[in-house]
Amino acid sequence: MLKSRLLWQIWSILGFTLIISTMLFGSLVADQVKRDAVNRVEQTLHKQVQALAPVLSELLDSGVSLSPEALTRMTPGITARITLIDRRGRVLADNQKPASQMNNHSDRPEIIRAFSNTYGVVSRYSDTLKVSMLYVAIRVESAGAAEGVLRVALPITSIDEQLRSLQTRIALSALAAGVVLLAIGYILAFRLTNPVSQMTEVAREIAVGEYQLRLPENREDELGQLAAVINELAQGAQDRIEELTGHRNRLTAVLASLTEGVVAVDLDQQVQHINQAALQIFGLKYDQVIGRKFGEVQTVREIKRMVETCIDEQTNVVATIKFGSQLLECSCILMPEADAGDFSGAILVIDDATERSRLEEVRSDFVANASHELKTPIAAIRGLIETIIDDPAMPKETFSRFAERIRLQTIRLDRIVQDLLQLSRFDSSEREKHLARIDLAGLLRQVHQAKLFDAGDASVEFTLSLQESSLEVEGEAEALNQLITNLVDNAIKYTDQRDGLVQLRLSRLGSMALIEVQDNGMGISKDESQRIFERFYRVDKARSRDLGGTGLGLAIVKHIAQSHMGSVSVESQLGKGSIFSVKIPLADPLEASA
Ligand code: ADP
């Protein structure tokens, strides 16, 4: 508190006022008191001198000096000093000192005034008695017309003493008042500075972000009003900050949920924001990027150059950039300032087009493959028909052979078209699904029954093993039938006739139904088994074609499994055989009983 400037200001004002008022008051009072006292003494002396004048004026005639004792006797009861002076200034009588020892008094101011104005009063230091005295002198005249001056005087040392004591008392009172004023000043300063320093403290906290702090508003005065205004300011700031934080959080959430990578840089190319997708594309962590210059971030040089060009040349830049195995479609767009027409930085949007381009590639491959697959039987049919047309005299046997070949090619064409139609049906998102509870055991029995003949034809043993007599799944009967049939067809197709064995099995695996189709046929190498589920992929094209394969069977299997929330996998060893496993979630048993 003692460090408070206000306290010292209040104290100095009060101290200064006290000193000035004490001095003024002291001198006025002292002056008045002195004047009153001197007046009183003067009146007393005046009365005395008036009374003594008729008695003592007679001494002037004789011109004889009187001893102090004689004069005292003549003036009983008078304590004042009495002096009689003749016209020439000689002292004729004095009750305090022998007249003969006193020098000429004609130069004394009261004497001069008395001779000139008949009355003289002077307060001065007495050379004779060595004290301050008040002299009252009147001109007197004796019966014999001798002129002189009768003077009476009293010491005024007591008045001075009274004055000194009065001054001392005034000074002491001023001192006491000073102490009281110090205390009042302290209380006043405390009452002012305490809330002010509290406000300063809180205002400072608010300034550094503690917007929820509030000042007490319990005062009615200006400080209370100031506190209310500061509270309003803090509330306003808090509302704005909350609003801005809300905006920022929403924006961050939007940016975070984008699949495109977004990087915001300022005009110095310092990264202000980067979303999760961008971090993932660059394979970096948030701390490795944020706040750094984009040019120093460990990423593709072309993208850095893009950002640099965008900011330096103030132009939007779009480019497709290869980053490792990824294909990135990048656009760097200038970010306009909120109000002014200037730019505050740039936004880099990175779209990972790898999957899209892969799908595009798959699609164009598919079209090429499909066209190729269709072209071969069509070309064969055309060739055969043209030969028949060109040679009307063709022997009947040759004609029949050609006709048979045309029939086989058409069957092949039909199979390809059927498979393609089926695949495109699965691809269509708008396809209507006819879901039902299907007993896989029953379905497997049906397929087993249906394919026993084909297996027999191919001299392959075909067995069925059901771990449970009934296992239900939610699905489409026709599709699931197709799935199992395709796997069994393949197993029979790619199994050697000698000791050929194809096993169809059904078991429960936790909450899944497991369908396995095992054969002891030619098997598939590890590399090939990764690709056999692709459309038109065939390990041995010629053999597949000879066996009436289209290269789409397993792609259809994969599709059906996935559309039933399941999966398909293969375990195979070249020359030893393969096991194709399909897992499909079992239907909820509770729903069945409901
Ligand atoms: P395809 O109509 O040619 O049979 P799929 O899509 O059904 O087409 O199969 C793709 C390829 O996977 C086949 O060409 C064949 O090389 C291989 N394959 C499928 N099943 C088996 C199996 N059980 N044993 C060995 N190879 C198989």
Coordinates of C-alpha atoms and ligand atoms in Angstrom, one line a residue:
M1 CA 0.0 0.0 0.0
L2 CA 2.9 2.4 0.9
K3 CA 4.0 2.0 -2.7
S4 CA 0.8 3.4 -4.0
R5 CA 1.3 6.6 -5.8
L6 CA -2.2 7.7 -5.0
L7 CA -1.6 7.4 -1.3
W8 CA 1.4 9.6 -1.5
Q9 CA -0.5 12.1 -3.6
I10 CA -3.3 12.2 -1.1
W11 CA -0.8 12.5 1.8
S12 CA 1.1 15.4 0.1
I13 CA -2.1 17.3 -0.7
L14 CA -3.4 16.8 2.9
G15 CA 0.1 17.7 4.4
F16 CA 0.5 20.8 2.2
T17 CA -3.1 21.9 3.1
L18 CA -2.4 21.3 6.8
I19 CA 0.9 23.2 6.9
I20 CA -0.5 26.2 5.0
S21 CA -3.7 26.4 7.0
T22 CA -1.8 25.9 10.3
M23 CA 0.6 28.7 9.3
L24 CA -2.2 31.0 8.2
F25 CA -4.4 30.2 11.2
G26 CA -1.5 30.4 13.6
S27 CA -0.3 33.8 12.4
L28 CA -3.8 35.3 12.3
V29 CA -4.7 34.0 15.7
A30 CA -1.3 35.1 17.2
D31 CA -1.7 38.5 15.6
Q32 CA -5.2 39.0 16.9
V33 CA -4.3 37.7 20.4
K34 CA -1.3 40.0 20.5
R35 CA -3.3 42.9 19.3
D36 CA -6.0 42.3 21.9
A37 CA -3.5 41.9 24.7
V38 CA -1.5 44.9 23.7
N39 CA -4.8 46.9 23.5
R40 CA -5.8 45.7 27.0
V41 CA -2.4 46.7 28.4
E42 CA -2.5 50.0 26.5
Q43 CA -6.0 50.8 28.0
T44 CA -4.8 50.0 31.5
L45 CA -1.7 52.1 31.0
H46 CA -3.8 54.9 29.5
K47 CA -6.1 55.0 32.5
Q48 CA -3.1 55.0 34.8
V49 CA -1.3 57.7 33.0
Q50 CA -4.5 59.8 33.0
A51 CA -4.8 59.3 36.7
L52 CA -1.2 60.1 37.5
A53 CA -0.9 63.2 35.2
P54 CA -2.5 65.8 37.6
V55 CA -0.4 64.6 40.5
L56 CA 3.0 64.3 38.8
S57 CA 2.8 67.2 36.4
E58 CA 3.4 69.5 39.3
L59 CA 6.9 68.1 39.6
L60 CA 7.7 69.8 36.3
D61 CA 7.6 73.2 37.8
S62 CA 10.3 72.4 40.4
G63 CA 12.5 70.6 37.8
V64 CA 13.8 68.5 40.7
S65 CA 14.4 64.9 40.1
L66 CA 12.7 62.4 42.3
S67 CA 14.1 59.1 43.6
P68 CA 12.4 55.9 42.6
E69 CA 11.3 55.2 46.2
A70 CA 9.8 58.7 46.5
L71 CA 7.9 58.2 43.3
T72 CA 6.7 54.8 44.4
R73 CA 5.4 56.3 47.5
M74 CA 3.6 59.0 45.6
T75 CA 1.9 56.3 43.4
P76 CA 0.8 53.5 45.6
G77 CA -0.7 50.4 44.0
I78 CA 0.9 51.1 40.6
T79 CA 3.0 48.3 39.3
A80 CA 3.7 49.9 36.0
R81 CA 6.9 51.7 35.3
I82 CA 6.4 55.5 35.6
T83 CA 8.8 58.0 34.1
L84 CA 8.4 61.8 34.0
I85 CA 10.4 63.6 31.4
D86 CA 10.7 67.4 31.0
R87 CA 10.6 69.4 27.8
R88 CA 14.3 68.8 27.1
G89 CA 14.1 65.1 27.5
R90 CA 15.7 64.9 30.9
V91 CA 14.2 62.3 33.1
L92 CA 12.8 63.9 36.3
A93 CA 11.5 60.8 37.9
D94 CA 11.4 57.0 37.3
N95 CA 10.1 54.4 39.7
Q96 CA 12.5 51.7 38.4
K97 CA 15.8 53.5 38.2
P98 CA 17.3 56.7 39.7
A99 CA 16.7 59.5 37.2
S100 CA 20.3 60.7 37.5
Q101 CA 21.5 57.5 36.0
M102 CA 19.2 57.7 33.0
N103 CA 20.2 59.4 29.8
N104 CA 18.2 61.9 27.8
H105 CA 14.9 60.5 26.6
S106 CA 14.0 63.1 24.0
D107 CA 14.8 60.6 21.2
R108 CA 12.4 57.9 22.5
P109 CA 9.6 57.5 19.8
E110 CA 6.8 57.6 22.4
I111 CA 8.2 60.8 23.8
I112 CA 8.5 62.4 20.4
R113 CA 4.9 61.4 19.5
A114 CA 3.6 62.6 22.9
F115 CA 5.2 66.0 22.4
S116 CA 3.9 66.3 18.9
N117 CA 0.4 64.6 19.3
T118 CA -0.1 64.7 23.1
Y119 CA -0.3 60.9 23.0
G120 CA 2.2 58.3 22.0
V121 CA 2.2 54.6 22.3
V122 CA 5.0 52.4 21.3
S123 CA 6.0 48.8 21.9
R124 CA 9.7 48.3 22.0
Y125 CA 12.8 47.0 23.7
S126 CA 13.8 49.0 26.8
D127 CA 17.5 49.8 26.8
T128 CA 17.2 50.7 30.4
L129 CA 15.4 47.6 31.7
K130 CA 16.5 45.2 28.9
V131 CA 13.0 43.8 28.3
S132 CA 10.2 44.4 25.7
M133 CA 7.8 47.0 27.0
L134 CA 4.7 48.8 26.0
Y135 CA 5.1 52.5 26.5
V136 CA 2.1 54.9 26.8
A137 CA 3.1 58.6 27.0
I138 CA 1.0 61.7 27.3
R139 CA 2.0 65.4 27.2
V140 CA 1.4 67.0 30.6
E141 CA 1.5 70.6 31.6
S142 CA 2.0 71.9 35.1
A143 CA 0.2 74.6 36.7
G144 CA 3.2 76.8 36.0
A145 CA 2.9 75.9 32.3
A146 CA 5.9 73.7 32.4
E147 CA 5.6 71.0 29.7
G148 CA 6.7 67.5 29.9
V149 CA 5.8 63.9 29.2
L150 CA 4.4 61.4 31.6
R151 CA 5.1 57.9 30.5
V152 CA 3.9 54.6 31.9
A153 CA 5.1 51.2 30.7
L154 CA 4.5 47.6 31.3
P155 CA 6.7 44.7 30.1
I156 CA 5.0 42.7 27.4
T157 CA 7.2 39.6 27.8
S158 CA 4.1 37.8 29.3
I159 CA 2.2 38.5 26.1
D160 CA 5.1 37.0 24.1
E161 CA 5.1 34.0 26.3
Q162 CA 1.4 33.6 26.0
L163 CA 1.8 33.9 22.2
R164 CA 4.6 31.3 22.2
S165 CA 2.5 28.9 24.3
L166 CA -0.5 29.5 21.9
Q167 CA 1.7 28.8 18.9
T168 CA 3.0 25.7 20.5
R169 CA -0.5 24.5 21.2
I170 CA -1.5 25.3 17.6
A171 CA 1.5 23.4 16.3
L172 CA 0.7 20.4 18.6
S173 CA -2.9 20.5 17.4
A174 CA -1.7 20.6 13.8
L175 CA 0.5 17.7 14.5
A176 CA -2.4 15.7 16.0
A177 CA -4.6 16.8 13.0
G178 CA -1.7 15.7 10.8
V179 CA -1.7 12.2 12.3
V180 CA -5.5 12.0 11.9
L181 CA -5.2 13.3 8.3
L182 CA -2.5 10.7 7.6
A183 CA -4.9 8.0 8.8
I184 CA -7.8 9.5 6.8
G185 CA -5.6 9.8 3.8
Y186 CA -4.5 6.2 4.2
I187 CA -8.2 5.0 4.5
L188 CA -9.2 7.1 1.6
A189 CA -6.4 5.9 -0.6
F190 CA -7.0 2.3 0.5
R191 CA -10.7 2.6 -0.4
L192 CA -9.8 4.0 -3.8
T193 CA -6.7 2.0 -4.6
N194 CA -7.8 -1.4 -3.3
P195 CA -10.8 -1.8 -5.7
V196 CA -8.7 -0.2 -8.4
S197 CA -5.8 -2.6 -7.9
Q198 CA -8.3 -5.5 -7.7
M199 CA -9.8 -4.3 -11.0
T200 CA -6.3 -3.9 -12.6
E201 CA -5.5 -7.5 -11.5
V202 CA -8.7 -9.0 -12.9
A203 CA -8.5 -6.8 -16.1
R204 CA -4.9 -8.1 -16.6
E205 CA -6.1 -11.7 -16.2
I206 CA -8.9 -11.1 -18.6
A207 CA -6.4 -9.6 -21.0
V208 CA -4.4 -12.8 -21.0
G209 CA -7.4 -15.0 -21.7
E210 CA -9.1 -15.6 -18.4
Y211 CA -12.4 -14.3 -19.7
Q212 CA -14.6 -16.1 -17.2
L213 CA -13.3 -13.9 -14.3
R214 CA -15.7 -11.2 -13.0
L215 CA -15.3 -8.2 -10.7
P216 CA -17.6 -7.7 -7.7
E217 CA -20.2 -5.0 -8.5
N218 CA -21.1 -4.2 -4.9
R219 CA -20.2 -0.5 -5.1
E220 CA -22.7 2.2 -6.1
D221 CA -20.1 4.8 -7.0
E222 CA -18.1 5.3 -10.2
L223 CA -15.8 2.4 -9.4
G224 CA -18.8 0.2 -9.2
Q225 CA -19.8 1.4 -12.7
L226 CA -16.3 0.8 -14.0
A227 CA -16.4 -2.7 -12.6
A228 CA -19.7 -3.3 -14.4
V229 CA -18.3 -2.0 -17.6
I230 CA -15.2 -4.2 -17.3
N231 CA -17.5 -7.2 -16.6
E232 CA -19.5 -6.4 -19.7
L233 CA -16.3 -6.2 -21.7
A234 CA -15.2 -9.5 -20.3
Q235 CA -18.6 -11.1 -21.0
G236 CA -18.5 -9.7 -24.6
A237 CA -15.0 -11.1 -25.1
Q238 CA -16.0 -14.4 -23.6
D239 CA -19.0 -14.7 -25.9
R240 CA -16.9 -13.8 -29.0
I241 CA -14.2 -16.2 -28.0
E242 CA -16.8 -19.0 -27.5
E243 CA -18.4 -18.1 -30.8
L244 CA -15.0 -18.1 -32.6
T245 CA -14.0 -21.3 -30.8
G246 CA -17.2 -22.9 -31.9
H247 CA -16.6 -21.8 -35.5
R248 CA -13.0 -23.0 -35.4
N249 CA -14.0 -26.4 -33.9
R250 CA -16.7 -26.8 -36.6
L251 CA -14.2 -25.9 -39.3
T252 CA -11.6 -28.2 -37.8
A253 CA -14.2 -31.0 -37.6
V254 CA -15.1 -30.4 -41.2
L255 CA -11.5 -30.3 -42.3
A256 CA -10.7 -33.4 -40.2
S257 CA -13.6 -35.4 -41.8
L258 CA -12.5 -34.5 -45.3
T259 CA -10.9 -37.4 -47.2
E260 CA -8.9 -34.8 -49.1
G261 CA -5.7 -33.6 -47.5
V262 CA -5.9 -29.9 -46.7
V263 CA -2.9 -27.7 -45.7
A264 CA -3.2 -23.9 -45.0
V265 CA -0.1 -21.8 -45.3
D266 CA 0.4 -18.0 -44.7
L267 CA 2.2 -15.7 -47.0
D268 CA 5.6 -16.7 -45.4
Q269 CA 4.6 -20.3 -46.3
Q270 CA 4.4 -21.2 -42.7
V271 CA 1.9 -24.1 -42.1
Q272 CA -1.1 -22.8 -40.2
H273 CA -3.2 -25.9 -40.4
I274 CA -3.0 -29.4 -41.7
N275 CA -5.7 -32.1 -41.5
Q276 CA -5.4 -35.8 -40.7
A277 CA -5.8 -36.8 -44.3
A278 CA -2.9 -34.7 -45.4
L279 CA -0.7 -36.0 -42.6
Q280 CA -1.6 -39.5 -43.7
I281 CA -0.7 -38.8 -47.3
F282 CA 2.7 -37.3 -46.4
G283 CA 3.3 -40.0 -43.7
L284 CA 4.1 -37.2 -41.2
K285 CA 3.1 -36.2 -37.6
Y286 CA 1.3 -33.0 -36.7
D287 CA 4.4 -31.6 -34.8
Q288 CA 6.6 -32.2 -37.8
V289 CA 4.6 -29.8 -39.9
I290 CA 2.7 -27.2 -38.0
G291 CA 4.4 -23.8 -37.6
R292 CA 7.2 -24.8 -40.0
K293 CA 7.8 -23.4 -43.4
F294 CA 6.2 -25.7 -46.0
G295 CA 9.5 -25.7 -48.0
E296 CA 11.2 -27.3 -45.0
V297 CA 8.6 -30.0 -44.5
Q298 CA 9.7 -33.5 -45.6
T299 CA 7.5 -34.0 -48.5
V300 CA 7.3 -34.1 -52.3
R301 CA 9.4 -31.4 -54.0
E302 CA 6.8 -30.8 -56.7
I303 CA 4.2 -30.0 -54.1
K304 CA 6.5 -27.6 -52.3
R305 CA 7.2 -25.9 -55.6
M306 CA 3.5 -25.6 -56.3
V307 CA 2.9 -23.8 -53.0
E308 CA 5.9 -21.5 -53.7
T309 CA 4.6 -20.6 -57.2
C310 CA 1.1 -20.0 -55.9
I311 CA 2.3 -17.5 -53.3
D312 CA 5.1 -15.9 -55.2
E313 CA 3.1 -15.4 -58.4
Q314 CA -0.3 -15.0 -56.7
T315 CA -1.9 -17.5 -59.0
N316 CA -3.8 -20.8 -58.4
V317 CA -1.9 -23.9 -59.3
V318 CA -3.3 -27.3 -60.2
A319 CA -1.2 -30.4 -60.8
T320 CA -1.2 -34.2 -60.7
I321 CA 1.8 -35.5 -58.9
K322 CA 3.2 -39.0 -58.3
F323 CA 4.4 -39.6 -54.7
G324 CA 5.8 -43.1 -54.3
S325 CA 3.0 -45.4 -55.3
Q326 CA 0.4 -42.7 -54.8
L327 CA -1.1 -40.5 -57.4
L328 CA -2.0 -37.1 -55.9
E329 CA -4.3 -34.5 -57.5
C330 CA -3.2 -31.2 -56.0
S331 CA -4.6 -27.7 -56.2
C332 CA -3.1 -24.8 -54.5
I333 CA -5.6 -21.9 -54.1
L334 CA -4.9 -18.4 -52.9
M335 CA -6.7 -17.6 -49.7
P336 CA -8.4 -14.1 -49.8
E337 CA -8.2 -11.9 -46.7
A338 CA -11.6 -11.5 -45.0
D339 CA -12.3 -7.8 -45.8
A340 CA -9.5 -6.5 -48.0
G341 CA -8.9 -7.6 -51.5
D342 CA -5.5 -9.0 -50.5
F343 CA -4.4 -12.6 -49.9
S344 CA -3.5 -14.0 -46.5
G345 CA -2.0 -17.2 -47.7
A346 CA -2.8 -20.3 -49.7
I347 CA -4.8 -23.5 -49.2
L348 CA -3.4 -26.8 -50.6
V349 CA -5.9 -29.5 -51.3
I350 CA -4.6 -32.9 -52.0
D351 CA -6.8 -35.6 -53.4
D352 CA -5.4 -39.1 -53.3
A353 CA -6.5 -40.4 -56.7
T354 CA -4.5 -43.6 -56.4
E355 CA -7.6 -45.8 -55.8
R356 CA -9.6 -43.9 -58.3
S357 CA -7.0 -44.3 -60.9
R358 CA -6.6 -48.0 -60.0
L359 CA -10.3 -48.5 -60.4
E360 CA -10.2 -46.6 -63.7
E361 CA -7.4 -48.9 -64.8
V362 CA -9.4 -52.0 -63.6
R363 CA -12.4 -50.7 -65.5
S364 CA -10.5 -50.1 -68.7
D365 CA -8.8 -53.5 -68.3
F366 CA -12.2 -55.0 -67.7
V367 CA -13.6 -53.5 -70.9
A368 CA -10.5 -54.5 -72.9
N369 CA -10.7 -58.1 -71.4
A370 CA -14.4 -58.4 -72.0
S371 CA -14.1 -57.1 -75.5
H372 CA -11.3 -59.6 -76.1
E373 CA -13.2 -62.5 -74.6
L374 CA -16.2 -61.7 -76.7
K375 CA -14.1 -61.0 -79.8
T376 CA -12.6 -64.5 -79.9
P377 CA -15.8 -66.6 -80.2
I378 CA -17.4 -63.9 -82.5
A379 CA -14.4 -64.1 -84.8
A380 CA -14.5 -67.9 -84.8
I381 CA -18.3 -67.9 -85.5
R382 CA -17.8 -65.4 -88.3
G383 CA -14.9 -67.3 -89.8
L384 CA -17.0 -70.6 -89.8
I385 CA -20.1 -68.9 -91.3
E386 CA -18.1 -67.2 -94.0
T387 CA -16.5 -70.5 -94.9
I388 CA -19.9 -72.2 -95.1
I389 CA -21.2 -69.3 -97.3
D390 CA -18.1 -69.3 -99.5
D391 CA -18.4 -73.1 -100.1
P392 CA -22.0 -74.1 -100.8
A393 CA -20.8 -77.4 -102.0
M394 CA -19.2 -78.3 -98.6
P395 CA -19.5 -81.9 -97.7
K396 CA -22.2 -82.6 -95.2
E397 CA -19.8 -83.9 -92.5
T398 CA -17.7 -80.8 -92.7
F399 CA -20.8 -78.7 -92.5
S400 CA -22.0 -80.6 -89.4
R401 CA -18.6 -80.2 -87.8
F402 CA -18.6 -76.5 -88.5
A403 CA -22.2 -76.2 -87.2
E404 CA -21.1 -78.0 -84.0
R405 CA -18.2 -75.6 -83.5
I406 CA -20.5 -72.6 -84.1
R407 CA -22.8 -74.1 -81.4
L408 CA -20.0 -74.5 -78.9
Q409 CA -18.7 -70.9 -79.6
T410 CA -22.3 -69.6 -79.0
I411 CA -22.5 -71.5 -75.8
R412 CA -19.3 -69.9 -74.7
L413 CA -20.5 -66.5 -75.8
D414 CA -23.7 -67.1 -73.8
R415 CA -21.7 -68.1 -70.7
I416 CA -19.6 -65.0 -70.9
V417 CA -22.6 -62.8 -71.3
Q418 CA -24.4 -64.6 -68.5
D419 CA -21.4 -64.1 -66.1
L420 CA -21.0 -60.5 -67.2
L421 CA -24.7 -59.8 -66.6
Q422 CA -24.5 -61.4 -63.2
L423 CA -21.4 -59.4 -62.2
S424 CA -23.0 -56.2 -63.4
R425 CA -26.1 -57.1 -61.4
F426 CA -24.0 -57.4 -58.2
D427 CA -22.2 -54.2 -59.1
S428 CA -25.4 -52.2 -59.3
S429 CA -26.1 -50.5 -56.0
E430 CA -29.8 -50.2 -56.8
R431 CA -30.2 -54.0 -57.0
E432 CA -33.1 -55.2 -55.1
K433 CA -32.1 -57.9 -52.6
H434 CA -34.4 -60.8 -51.8
L435 CA -33.1 -61.6 -48.4
A436 CA -34.4 -64.7 -46.6
R437 CA -33.2 -67.1 -43.9
I438 CA -31.4 -69.9 -45.8
D439 CA -30.4 -73.2 -44.4
L440 CA -26.9 -73.7 -45.8
A441 CA -26.9 -77.4 -45.0
G442 CA -30.0 -77.8 -47.3
L443 CA -28.4 -75.7 -50.0
L444 CA -25.1 -77.7 -49.9
R445 CA -27.1 -80.9 -50.2
Q446 CA -28.9 -79.5 -53.3
V447 CA -25.6 -78.5 -54.9
H448 CA -24.0 -81.8 -54.0
Q449 CA -26.9 -83.6 -55.6
A450 CA -26.9 -81.5 -58.7
K451 CA -23.1 -81.8 -59.3
L452 CA -22.7 -85.5 -58.5
F453 CA -23.5 -86.2 -62.2
D454 CA -20.8 -83.7 -63.4
A455 CA -18.3 -85.1 -61.0
G456 CA -19.1 -88.6 -62.1
D457 CA -18.7 -87.5 -65.7
A458 CA -15.2 -86.2 -64.8
S459 CA -14.4 -89.4 -62.9
V460 CA -14.0 -87.4 -59.7
E461 CA -15.2 -88.5 -56.3
F462 CA -17.4 -85.8 -54.8
T463 CA -18.3 -86.0 -51.0
L464 CA -20.4 -83.9 -48.7
S465 CA -19.8 -83.4 -45.0
L466 CA -22.1 -81.4 -42.8
Q467 CA -21.0 -80.8 -39.2
E468 CA -24.5 -79.6 -38.3
S469 CA -27.8 -80.7 -39.9
S470 CA -28.9 -77.1 -40.2
L471 CA -27.0 -73.7 -40.3
E472 CA -29.0 -70.6 -41.2
V473 CA -27.7 -67.5 -42.8
E474 CA -29.5 -64.3 -43.9
G475 CA -29.1 -64.1 -47.7
E476 CA -30.2 -64.8 -51.2
A477 CA -30.6 -68.4 -52.0
E478 CA -29.9 -68.1 -55.7
A479 CA -26.7 -66.2 -55.2
L480 CA -25.4 -68.5 -52.5
N481 CA -26.3 -71.5 -54.7
Q482 CA -24.2 -69.8 -57.5
L483 CA -21.3 -69.3 -55.1
I484 CA -21.1 -72.9 -54.1
T485 CA -21.7 -74.2 -57.6
N486 CA -18.9 -72.0 -59.0
L487 CA -16.5 -73.4 -56.4
V488 CA -17.5 -77.0 -56.9
D489 CA -17.4 -76.5 -60.7
N490 CA -13.8 -75.2 -60.5
A491 CA -12.8 -78.0 -58.1
I492 CA -14.1 -80.6 -60.5
K493 CA -12.6 -78.7 -63.6
Y494 CA -9.1 -78.3 -62.2
T495 CA -8.8 -81.8 -60.6
D496 CA -7.1 -84.7 -62.4
Q497 CA -9.2 -87.6 -63.2
R498 CA -7.0 -90.1 -61.5
D499 CA -7.9 -90.4 -57.8
G500 CA -9.7 -87.1 -58.0
L501 CA -11.5 -86.1 -54.9
V502 CA -13.6 -83.1 -54.2
Q503 CA -15.0 -82.5 -50.7
L504 CA -17.8 -80.1 -49.9
R505 CA -17.9 -79.3 -46.2
L506 CA -20.0 -77.1 -43.9
S507 CA -19.2 -76.3 -40.3
R508 CA -19.7 -73.5 -37.7
L509 CA -16.8 -71.2 -36.8
G510 CA -18.0 -69.0 -33.9
S511 CA -20.7 -66.8 -35.3
M512 CA -19.8 -67.7 -38.9
A513 CA -20.8 -70.5 -41.2
L514 CA -17.7 -72.0 -42.9
I515 CA -18.2 -73.6 -46.4
E516 CA -15.1 -75.4 -47.6
V517 CA -14.5 -76.8 -51.1
Q518 CA -11.4 -78.9 -51.1
D519 CA -9.8 -80.7 -54.1
N520 CA -6.6 -82.7 -54.7
G521 CA -6.2 -81.2 -58.1
M522 CA -3.5 -79.1 -59.8
G523 CA -3.4 -76.3 -57.1
I524 CA -2.4 -72.7 -57.6
S525 CA 1.0 -71.0 -56.9
K526 CA 1.2 -68.5 -54.0
D527 CA 1.5 -65.5 -56.4
E528 CA -1.4 -66.6 -58.6
S529 CA -3.7 -67.3 -55.7
Q530 CA -3.5 -63.5 -54.9
R531 CA -5.0 -62.7 -58.3
I532 CA -7.5 -65.5 -59.1
F533 CA -10.4 -63.4 -57.7
E534 CA -9.8 -60.7 -60.3
R535 CA -12.1 -60.5 -63.2
F536 CA -11.0 -62.5 -66.3
Y537 CA -7.8 -63.6 -64.4
R538 CA -6.9 -67.2 -65.3
V539 CA -3.8 -69.1 -64.5
D540 CA -3.9 -71.2 -67.6
K541 CA -5.9 -69.4 -70.2
A542 CA -6.0 -72.1 -72.8
R543 CA -7.0 -74.8 -70.3
S544 CA -9.6 -72.6 -68.7
R545 CA -11.1 -71.8 -72.1
D546 CA -11.0 -75.5 -73.1
L547 CA -12.9 -76.3 -70.0
G548 CA -15.5 -73.7 -70.8
G549 CA -14.2 -71.2 -68.2
T550 CA -14.8 -67.5 -68.5
G551 CA -12.4 -66.2 -65.9
L552 CA -15.3 -64.6 -64.0
G553 CA -16.4 -67.5 -61.7
L554 CA -14.3 -66.6 -58.7
A555 CA -14.9 -62.8 -59.2
I556 CA -18.6 -63.7 -58.8
V557 CA -17.9 -65.9 -55.8
K558 CA -16.0 -63.0 -54.1
H559 CA -18.9 -60.6 -54.9
I560 CA -21.5 -62.9 -53.5
A561 CA -19.5 -63.5 -50.3
Q562 CA -19.0 -59.8 -49.7
S563 CA -22.6 -58.9 -50.4
H564 CA -23.4 -61.4 -47.6
M565 CA -20.9 -59.7 -45.2
G566 CA -18.6 -62.6 -45.6
S567 CA -15.3 -63.4 -47.3
V568 CA -13.6 -65.9 -49.4
S569 CA -10.0 -67.2 -49.2
V570 CA -7.9 -69.9 -50.8
E571 CA -5.2 -72.1 -49.4
S572 CA -3.4 -74.0 -52.2
Q573 CA -0.2 -75.8 -53.0
L574 CA 0.8 -76.3 -56.6
G575 CA 0.3 -79.9 -57.6
K576 CA -1.4 -80.9 -54.4
G577 CA -4.8 -79.2 -54.4
S578 CA -6.7 -76.3 -53.0
I579 CA -9.1 -75.4 -50.3
F580 CA -11.5 -72.6 -51.0
S581 CA -13.1 -71.3 -47.7
V582 CA -16.1 -69.0 -47.6
K583 CA -17.2 -67.4 -44.3
I584 CA -20.7 -66.0 -43.9
P585 CA -22.2 -64.6 -40.7
L586 CA -24.9 -66.8 -39.2
A587 CA -28.4 -65.4 -38.9
D588 CA -29.4 -64.2 -35.4
P589 CA -31.1 -67.2 -33.6
L590 CA -33.4 -64.9 -31.6
E591 CA -35.0 -63.6 -34.8
A592 CA -35.6 -67.1 -36.0
S593 CA -37.8 -67.9 -32.9
A594 CA -39.6 -64.5 -33.1
Ligands
ADP1 P1 -12.5 -69.9 -64.9 O1 -13.8 -69.6 -65.6 O2 -11.3 -69.7 -65.7 O3 -12.5 -71.1 -64.1 P2 -12.5 -68.6 -62.3 O4 -12.6 -67.1 -61.9 O5 -13.5 -69.5 -61.8 O6 -12.4 -68.6 -63.9 O7 -11.1 -69.0 -61.9 C1 -10.0 -68.2 -62.1 C2 -8.7 -69.1 -62.3 O8 -8.4 -69.6 -61.0 C3 -8.9 -70.3 -63.2 O9 -8.6 -70.0 -64.5 C4 -7.9 -71.3 -62.6 O10 -6.7 -71.1 -63.2 C5 -7.8 -70.9 -61.1 N1 -8.6 -71.9 -60.3 C6 -9.9 -71.7 -59.9 N2 -10.3 -72.7 -59.1 C7 -9.2 -73.6 -59.1 C8 -9.0 -74.9 -58.4 N3 -9.9 -75.4 -57.7 N4 -7.8 -75.5 -58.6 C9 -6.8 -74.8 -59.4 N5 -7.0 -73.7 -60.0 C10 -8.2 -73.0 -59.8

